[in-house]
C-alpha positions as a Markdown table, in Angstrom:
| # | Residue | x | y | z |
|---|---|---|---|---|
| 1 | Asn | -19.2 | 4.5 | -14.2 |
| 2 | His | -19.0 | 1.6 | -16.9 |
| 3 | Glu | -20.3 | -1.6 | -15.0 |
| 4 | Leu | -23.1 | 0.1 | -14.3 |
| 5 | Arg | -23.7 | 1.0 | -17.6 |
| 6 | Lys | -27.4 | -1.3 | -19.1 |
| 7 | Lys | -27.7 | -2.2 | -23.1 |
| 8 | Tyr | -31.1 | -2.4 | -24.3 |
| 9 | Leu | -33.0 | -3.9 | -27.3 |
| 10 | Gly | -35.8 | -2.0 | -29.0 |
| 11 | Ile | -37.8 | -3.9 | -31.2 |
| 12 | Asp | -40.6 | -3.1 | -33.5 |
| 13 | Trp | -42.5 | -6.3 | -34.2 |
| 14 | Gly | -44.5 | -7.1 | -37.0 |
| 15 | Glu | -45.1 | -10.4 | -38.5 |
| 16 | Val | -42.8 | -10.7 | -41.9 |
| 17 | Arg | -40.0 | -8.5 | -40.0 |
| 18 | Ile | -38.9 | -7.8 | -36.4 |
| 19 | Gly | -37.0 | -4.1 | -36.7 |
| 20 | Leu | -33.9 | -4.6 | -34.2 |
| 21 | Ala | -32.1 | -0.8 | -32.6 |
| 22 | Leu | -29.4 | -0.8 | -29.6 |
| 23 | Gly | -29.0 | 1.8 | -26.8 |
| 24 | Asp | -27.2 | 2.2 | -23.9 |
| 25 | Ser | -28.1 | 4.2 | -20.4 |
| 26 | Glu | -24.4 | 5.9 | -20.9 |
| 27 | Thr | -25.4 | 7.3 | -24.0 |
| 28 | Lys | -29.5 | 7.2 | -24.0 |
| 29 | Ile | -28.8 | 7.6 | -27.7 |
| 30 | Ala | -30.7 | 4.6 | -29.6 |
| 31 | Thr | -29.7 | 3.8 | -32.7 |
| 32 | Pro | -31.3 | 1.5 | -35.4 |
| 33 | Phe | -29.3 | -2.4 | -35.6 |
| 34 | Lys | -31.2 | -4.3 | -37.9 |
| 35 | Thr | -33.9 | -5.8 | -39.4 |
| 36 | Val | -34.2 | -9.8 | -38.8 |
| 37 | Gly | -37.2 | -12.5 | -39.5 |
| 38 | Ser | -37.6 | -14.7 | -36.2 |
| 39 | Val | -37.7 | -15.2 | -32.4 |
| 40 | Asp | -33.9 | -16.9 | -33.1 |
| 41 | Asp | -32.6 | -13.9 | -34.8 |
| 42 | Val | -33.4 | -11.4 | -32.0 |
| 43 | Ala | -32.6 | -14.2 | -28.8 |
| 44 | Arg | -29.1 | -14.8 | -31.0 |
| 45 | Val | -28.3 | -10.4 | -30.9 |
| 46 | Val | -29.4 | -10.9 | -27.1 |
| 47 | Glu | -26.6 | -13.0 | -26.8 |
| 48 | Ser | -24.2 | -11.7 | -29.0 |
| 49 | Glu | -24.8 | -8.1 | -27.8 |
| 50 | Arg | -25.3 | -9.2 | -24.0 |
| 51 | Val | -28.1 | -6.9 | -23.8 |
| 52 | Asp | -29.4 | -5.7 | -19.6 |
| 53 | Ala | -33.2 | -5.6 | -21.4 |
| 54 | Val | -35.5 | -6.0 | -24.5 |
| 55 | Ile | -38.1 | -2.9 | -24.9 |
| 56 | Ile | -41.3 | -3.6 | -26.8 |
| 57 | Gly | -43.2 | -1.9 | -29.1 |
| 58 | Lys | -46.8 | -3.2 | -28.2 |
| 59 | Pro | -48.4 | -3.1 | -31.6 |
| 60 | Tyr | -51.1 | -1.1 | -31.6 |
| 61 | Gln | -53.3 | -3.7 | -33.5 |
| 62 | Val | -53.2 | -6.3 | -30.0 |
| 63 | Ser | -55.4 | -3.5 | -28.6 |
| 64 | Ser | -58.1 | -2.9 | -31.0 |
| 65 | Ile | -59.8 | -6.2 | -31.6 |
| 66 | Lys | -57.3 | -8.1 | -34.2 |
| 67 | Tyr | -57.6 | -11.1 | -32.5 |
| 68 | Gln | -54.5 | -12.7 | -35.4 |
| 69 | Val | -52.5 | -10.4 | -34.6 |
| 70 | Ser | -52.8 | -10.5 | -30.7 |
| 71 | Asn | -52.3 | -13.9 | -31.0 |
| 72 | Lys | -49.3 | -13.8 | -32.9 |
| 73 | Phe | -47.3 | -11.0 | -31.1 |
| 74 | Asn | -48.3 | -13.1 | -28.2 |
| 75 | Asn | -46.5 | -16.2 | -29.7 |
| 76 | Phe | -43.8 | -14.1 | -30.4 |
| 77 | Leu | -43.4 | -12.7 | -27.0 |
| 78 | Asn | -43.7 | -16.5 | -25.4 |
| 79 | Asp | -41.3 | -18.2 | -27.7 |
| 80 | Leu | -38.7 | -14.8 | -27.6 |
| 81 | Lys | -39.6 | -15.1 | -22.8 |
| 82 | Ser | -37.9 | -18.8 | -23.5 |
| 83 | Lys | -35.5 | -18.1 | -24.9 |
| 84 | Ile | -33.7 | -15.6 | -23.3 |
| 85 | Ser | -33.0 | -14.2 | -19.4 |
| 86 | Ala | -33.2 | -10.5 | -20.3 |
| 87 | Pro | -36.2 | -8.7 | -18.6 |
| 88 | Ile | -38.5 | -7.5 | -21.3 |
| 89 | Glu | -40.6 | -4.6 | -21.0 |
| 90 | Leu | -43.3 | -4.0 | -23.8 |
| 91 | Val | -44.4 | -0.1 | -24.2 |
| 92 | Asp | -46.9 | 1.3 | -26.4 |
| 93 | Glu | -45.7 | 2.4 | -29.5 |
| 94 | Arg | -48.8 | 3.9 | -31.6 |
| 95 | Leu | -47.0 | 7.0 | -32.5 |
| 96 | Ser | -43.6 | 5.2 | -33.8 |
| 97 | Ser | -44.3 | 3.4 | -36.7 |
| 98 | Lys | -46.5 | 7.0 | -37.9 |
| 99 | Ala | -43.1 | 8.6 | -36.9 |
| 100 | Ala | -40.9 | 6.6 | -38.7 |
| 101 | Asp | -43.2 | 7.4 | -42.2 |
| 102 | Ala | -42.2 | 10.5 | -41.5 |
| 103 | Leu | -39.1 | 10.1 | -41.1 |
| 104 | Val | -38.2 | 7.5 | -43.4 |
| 105 | Gly | -40.9 | 9.3 | -46.1 |
| 106 | Thr | -41.5 | 6.5 | -48.5 |
| 107 | Lys | -42.6 | 3.0 | -48.4 |
| 108 | Lys | -39.5 | 1.5 | -50.4 |
| 109 | Thr | -37.6 | 1.8 | -47.7 |
| 110 | Lys | -39.4 | -1.2 | -45.2 |
| 111 | Ala | -37.0 | -2.4 | -43.6 |
| 112 | Gly | -35.0 | 0.9 | -42.8 |
| 113 | Arg | -38.7 | 1.6 | -41.6 |
| 114 | Asp | -39.3 | -1.1 | -39.4 |
| 115 | Glu | -35.1 | -0.3 | -38.1 |
| 116 | Ile | -36.5 | 3.5 | -37.4 |
| 117 | Ala | -39.3 | 2.4 | -35.7 |
| 118 | Ser | -37.9 | -0.1 | -33.2 |
| 119 | Met | -35.4 | 3.0 | -32.4 |
| 120 | Leu | -38.0 | 5.0 | -31.8 |
| 121 | Thr | -40.0 | 2.8 | -29.5 |
| 122 | Leu | -36.4 | 1.8 | -27.5 |
| 123 | Gln | -35.6 | 6.2 | -27.5 |
| 124 | Ser | -38.8 | 7.0 | -25.2 |
| 125 | Tyr | -38.4 | 4.1 | -23.3 |
| 126 | Leu | -34.9 | 5.7 | -22.9 |
| 127 | Asp | -36.1 | 9.7 | -22.5 |
| 128 | Lys | -38.8 | 8.6 | -19.8 |
| 129 | Asn | -36.9 | 5.0 | -17.5 |
| 130 | Val | -33.2 | 5.7 | -18.2 |
């Protein structure tokens, strides 16, 4: 049923680059979308792609003691929450960046790595929850 199809945006947050992936409840497949640089860019994608829910990989440094990272991530999160109405879910993304490195194989394709990490985060979510 088409009306029940939900569209998801996966986010791999980084201080410089934010990797995005799209997926939906019908195909249950996440695909790399693009890399953006700001919360406003993310909010525009949520609107233009009519995203129903946002899945963000929680940077693993946040759970350790790196206060700087968690502060910047929390600022991003709060900023995004104020700009979009779609619900946001945080998932542990400890594995997605390492898995993205393995898939990409080289650090030279950094932009691709961010999108792939967001795709893996979203795919993991879709596999477990949709």
